[in-house]
Amino acid sequence: GAGVSQSPSNKVTEKGKDVELRCDPISGHTALYWYRQSLGQGLEFLIYFQGNSAPDKSGLPSDRFSAERTGGSVSTLTIQRTQQEDSAVYLCASSPPNAPHEQFFGPGTRLTVL
Amino acid sequence: GDSVTQMEGPVTLSEEAFLTINCTYTATGYPSLFWYVQYPGEGLQLLLKATKADDKGSNKGFEATYRKETTSFHLEKGSVQVSDSAVYFCALIGSSNTGKLIFGQGTTLQVKP
């Protein structure tokens, strides 16, 4: 594909349910990032995968949040027992090898927790 | 930790007016600096960047100069158009170069005909 794709584009869930958000990076990009955009907190870094290295999870807000990246490509961000404050747009980005400055963003998944 | 502060909006200008959006940063060493833009209904796009002191990034008539002495990276455009209406984010990647972008709060620009 031409760019980073994310699914679903919109997700509405009830408080306490688990959700999974998917990101397909640009083919050949070795680094993948998750960010969150919310009204109260702006744009925040969540987690970063680089090749086979251990991910940088320093931005995950709580242990209800986790992410994995299978086969160095597709990534899934999972939020367990969702809370209303998790409502936000979740953005995924990828970058080519050795070029962390060249991050290409997907369109995002808008999560609404009722 | 590293942080970015940018002027609060919204900024409302008439077409062809001069634009400045202020951005300052706090970081150790020499971060890389960026401006991202988010047009209505669209995803985040890189507008321009500068990776070392005194570098000037430019794109689509926008410019920003990396000023180490004032820790600033102000965005400027000489003549704005209605199509420039968007949210602009200043950001940095720290000198550890992990790729983790740290964003400012964003500034909404509205250009009126």
CSV table of C-alpha atoms in Angstrom, one decimal:
chain,number,residue,atom,x,y,z
A,1,GLY,CA,0.0,0.0,0.0
A,2,ALA,CA,0.9,3.6,-0.4
A,3,GLY,CA,0.8,4.7,3.2
A,4,VAL,CA,0.3,3.6,6.8
A,5,SER,CA,-3.2,2.1,7.2
A,6,GLN,CA,-5.1,1.7,10.5
A,7,SER,CA,-8.3,-0.1,11.3
A,8,PRO,CA,-10.9,0.4,12.4
A,9,SER,CA,-11.3,4.1,11.6
A,10,ASN,CA,-13.8,4.5,14.3
A,11,LYS,CA,-14.5,2.4,17.4
A,12,VAL,CA,-17.2,2.9,19.9
A,13,THR,CA,-17.1,0.6,23.0
A,14,GLU,CA,-18.5,0.4,26.4
A,15,LYS,CA,-16.5,1.1,29.5
A,16,GLY,CA,-14.8,-2.1,30.8
A,17,LYS,CA,-14.6,-3.8,27.4
A,18,ASP,CA,-11.3,-4.6,25.7
A,19,VAL,CA,-10.4,-3.2,22.3
A,20,GLU,CA,-7.8,-3.9,19.6
A,21,LEU,CA,-6.5,-1.4,17.2
A,22,ARG,CA,-4.5,-2.4,14.1
A,23,CYS,CA,-1.7,-0.7,12.2
A,24,ASP,CA,-0.2,-1.7,8.9
A,25,PRO,CA,3.0,0.2,8.3
A,26,ILE,CA,4.6,1.1,5.0
A,27,SER,CA,6.3,-1.9,3.5
A,28,GLY,CA,10.0,-1.9,4.3
A,29,HIS,CA,9.7,0.4,7.2
A,30,THR,CA,11.5,-1.1,10.2
A,31,ALA,CA,10.3,1.3,12.9
A,32,LEU,CA,6.7,1.6,14.1
A,33,TYR,CA,5.2,4.1,16.6
A,34,TRP,CA,2.0,4.5,18.4
A,35,TYR,CA,0.8,8.0,19.6
A,36,ARG,CA,-2.4,9.2,21.1
A,37,GLN,CA,-4.2,12.5,20.4
A,38,SER,CA,-6.7,13.7,22.9
A,39,LEU,CA,-8.2,17.0,23.8
A,40,GLY,CA,-6.8,17.2,27.2
A,41,GLN,CA,-3.3,15.8,26.6
A,42,GLY,CA,-2.5,16.7,23.0
A,43,LEU,CA,-0.3,14.3,21.1
A,44,GLU,CA,1.5,11.8,23.3
A,45,PHE,CA,4.0,9.1,22.5
A,46,LEU,CA,2.9,5.6,23.6
A,47,ILE,CA,5.2,2.9,22.3
A,48,TYR,CA,8.0,2.4,19.7
A,49,PHE,CA,9.1,-0.7,17.9
A,50,GLN,CA,12.5,-0.9,16.1
A,51,GLY,CA,13.3,-4.1,14.2
A,52,ASN,CA,13.9,-6.9,16.6
A,53,SER,CA,14.9,-4.8,19.6
A,54,ALA,CA,12.8,-4.6,22.7
A,55,PRO,CA,10.1,-2.0,22.3
A,56,ASP,CA,10.2,1.3,24.1
A,57,LYS,CA,7.1,1.2,26.2
A,58,SER,CA,7.8,4.3,28.2
A,59,GLY,CA,4.7,6.2,27.0
A,60,LEU,CA,2.1,3.6,27.9
A,61,PRO,CA,-0.2,5.3,30.4
A,62,SER,CA,-1.1,2.2,32.4
A,63,ASP,CA,-0.8,-1.6,32.4
A,64,ARG,CA,-4.1,-1.8,30.7
A,65,PHE,CA,-2.3,-0.8,27.5
A,66,SER,CA,-0.1,-3.2,25.5
A,67,ALA,CA,1.1,-3.6,22.0
A,68,GLU,CA,2.8,-6.2,19.9
A,69,ARG,CA,4.3,-6.3,16.5
A,70,THR,CA,4.2,-9.6,14.6
A,71,GLY,CA,6.8,-10.5,12.0
A,72,GLY,CA,8.2,-7.0,12.1
A,73,SER,CA,5.2,-5.6,10.3
A,74,VAL,CA,1.6,-5.3,11.5
A,75,SER,CA,1.1,-4.0,15.0
A,76,THR,CA,-1.8,-4.3,17.4
A,77,LEU,CA,-2.5,-1.9,20.3
A,78,THR,CA,-4.7,-3.5,22.9
A,79,ILE,CA,-6.5,-1.6,25.6
A,80,GLN,CA,-8.1,-3.7,28.4
A,81,ARG,CA,-11.0,-2.7,30.6
A,82,THR,CA,-11.4,0.6,28.7
A,83,GLN,CA,-12.1,3.7,30.6
A,84,GLN,CA,-13.8,7.0,29.4
A,85,GLU,CA,-10.4,8.8,29.6
A,86,ASP,CA,-9.1,6.4,27.0
A,87,SER,CA,-11.3,8.1,24.4
A,88,ALA,CA,-8.9,9.6,21.9
A,89,VAL,CA,-7.5,9.3,18.4
A,90,TYR,CA,-4.8,6.6,18.3
A,91,LEU,CA,-2.2,7.3,15.6
A,92,CYS,CA,0.3,4.9,14.2
A,93,ALA,CA,3.5,6.0,12.3
A,94,SER,CA,6.3,4.1,10.6
A,95,SER,CA,9.7,5.2,9.4
A,96,PRO,CA,12.4,3.7,7.1
A,97,PRO,CA,15.6,2.0,8.3
A,98,ASN,CA,17.9,4.5,10.1
A,99,ALA,CA,15.6,7.4,9.4
A,100,PRO,CA,13.6,8.1,12.6
A,101,HIS,CA,13.0,11.6,11.4
A,102,GLU,CA,10.9,10.5,8.5
A,103,GLN,CA,7.8,9.3,10.3
A,104,PHE,CA,4.7,8.8,8.1
A,105,PHE,CA,1.4,8.8,10.0
A,106,GLY,CA,-1.7,6.8,9.4
A,107,PRO,CA,-5.2,8.3,9.5
A,108,GLY,CA,-5.8,7.2,13.0
A,109,THR,CA,-8.5,5.2,14.9
A,110,ARG,CA,-11.0,7.3,16.8
A,111,LEU,CA,-11.9,5.5,20.0
A,112,THR,CA,-15.0,6.5,22.0
A,113,VAL,CA,-15.6,4.8,25.3
A,114,LEU,CA,-19.1,5.3,26.6
B,1,GLY,CA,12.5,15.7,30.4
B,2,ASP,CA,12.3,17.1,26.9
B,3,SER,CA,9.4,19.4,26.1
B,4,VAL,CA,8.0,21.7,23.5
B,5,THR,CA,6.0,24.8,24.0
B,6,GLN,CA,4.1,26.6,21.2
B,7,MET,CA,1.9,29.6,21.2
B,8,GLU,CA,-1.7,29.1,21.9
B,9,GLY,CA,-4.3,29.6,19.3
B,10,PRO,CA,-6.4,30.0,17.5
B,11,VAL,CA,-4.7,32.3,15.2
B,12,THR,CA,-6.9,34.1,12.7
B,13,LEU,CA,-5.4,35.9,9.7
B,14,SER,CA,-6.6,37.4,6.5
B,15,GLU,CA,-5.4,35.9,3.3
B,16,GLU,CA,-1.9,37.2,2.3
B,17,ALA,CA,-1.0,38.2,5.8
B,18,PHE,CA,2.3,37.2,7.4
B,19,LEU,CA,2.3,34.2,9.7
B,20,THR,CA,4.5,33.5,12.7
B,21,ILE,CA,3.8,30.6,15.1
B,22,ASN,CA,6.2,30.6,18.0
B,23,CYS,CA,7.8,27.4,19.3
B,24,THR,CA,10.4,26.9,22.0
B,25,TYR,CA,11.9,23.7,23.3
B,26,THR,CA,13.6,22.3,26.3
B,27,ALA,CA,16.0,19.4,25.6
B,28,THR,CA,19.5,18.3,26.4
B,29,GLY,CA,22.1,18.2,23.7
B,30,TYR,CA,21.0,18.8,20.1
B,31,PRO,CA,17.5,17.6,19.3
B,32,SER,CA,16.0,17.4,15.8
B,33,LEU,CA,13.1,19.8,15.3
B,34,PHE,CA,9.9,19.5,13.2
B,35,TRP,CA,6.8,21.1,12.2
B,36,TYR,CA,3.8,18.9,11.4
B,37,VAL,CA,0.5,20.0,10.0
B,38,GLN,CA,-3.0,18.5,10.3
B,39,TYR,CA,-5.5,19.7,7.7
B,40,PRO,CA,-9.2,19.3,8.5
B,41,GLY,CA,-10.2,15.7,8.2
B,42,GLU,CA,-6.7,14.5,7.2
B,43,GLY,CA,-3.8,12.8,9.0
B,44,LEU,CA,-0.7,14.3,10.4
B,45,GLN,CA,1.9,15.3,7.8
B,46,LEU,CA,5.5,16.4,8.1
B,47,LEU,CA,5.8,20.0,7.0
B,48,LEU,CA,9.5,20.7,7.5
B,49,LYS,CA,12.4,19.8,9.7
B,50,ALA,CA,15.9,20.9,10.8
B,51,THR,CA,18.3,18.5,12.4
B,52,LYS,CA,21.1,20.8,13.5
B,53,ALA,CA,21.6,24.3,14.8
B,54,ASP,CA,21.2,27.1,12.3
B,55,ASP,CA,19.6,24.8,9.8
B,56,LYS,CA,16.5,26.2,8.0
B,57,GLY,CA,13.7,23.9,7.1
B,58,SER,CA,11.4,25.0,4.3
B,59,ASN,CA,8.4,23.6,2.4
B,60,LYS,CA,5.3,25.1,0.7
B,61,GLY,CA,6.4,28.6,1.5
B,62,PHE,CA,6.8,27.9,5.2
B,63,GLU,CA,10.2,28.3,6.9
B,64,ALA,CA,11.6,27.7,10.3
B,65,THR,CA,15.2,28.2,11.6
B,66,TYR,CA,16.7,26.1,14.3
B,67,ARG,CA,18.0,28.6,16.9
B,68,LYS,CA,20.1,26.9,19.5
B,69,GLU,CA,20.9,30.1,21.4
B,70,THR,CA,17.2,30.9,22.0
B,71,THR,CA,16.0,27.2,21.9
B,72,SER,CA,13.4,28.2,19.3
B,73,PHE,CA,12.0,27.0,16.0
B,74,HIS,CA,9.4,29.5,15.0
B,75,LEU,CA,7.3,28.8,11.9
B,76,GLU,CA,6.9,31.6,9.4
B,77,LYS,CA,5.1,32.2,6.1
B,78,GLY,CA,5.2,35.4,4.1
B,79,SER,CA,1.7,35.2,2.6
B,80,VAL,CA,-0.9,32.8,3.9
B,81,GLN,CA,-3.7,31.3,1.9
B,82,VAL,CA,-7.1,30.0,2.9
B,83,SER,CA,-5.8,26.5,2.2
B,84,ASP,CA,-3.2,26.9,4.9
B,85,SER,CA,-6.0,26.7,7.5
B,86,ALA,CA,-5.0,23.7,9.7
B,87,VAL,CA,-3.5,22.7,13.1
B,88,TYR,CA,0.3,23.1,13.3
B,89,PHE,CA,2.4,21.1,15.7
B,90,CYS,CA,5.9,21.8,16.7
B,91,ALA,CA,7.9,18.7,17.7
B,92,LEU,CA,11.3,17.4,18.6
B,93,ILE,CA,13.2,14.1,18.7
B,94,GLY,CA,15.7,14.1,21.5
B,95,SER,CA,19.5,13.8,21.0
B,96,SER,CA,19.2,10.1,21.9
B,97,ASN,CA,17.6,9.8,18.5
B,98,THR,CA,15.1,7.0,19.4
B,99,GLY,CA,12.5,8.4,17.1
B,100,LYS,CA,10.1,9.3,19.9
B,101,LEU,CA,8.4,12.5,18.8
B,102,ILE,CA,7.6,15.0,21.6
B,103,PHE,CA,4.9,17.4,20.4
B,104,GLY,CA,3.7,20.8,21.4
B,105,GLN,CA,0.0,21.4,22.1
B,106,GLY,CA,-0.7,22.5,18.5
B,107,THR,CA,-1.8,25.9,17.1
B,108,THR,CA,-5.0,26.2,15.1
B,109,LEU,CA,-4.6,28.6,12.1
B,110,GLN,CA,-7.7,30.0,10.4
B,111,VAL,CA,-7.2,32.1,7.3
B,112,LYS,CA,-10.1,34.1,6.1
B,113,PRO,CA,-10.6,35.3,2.5
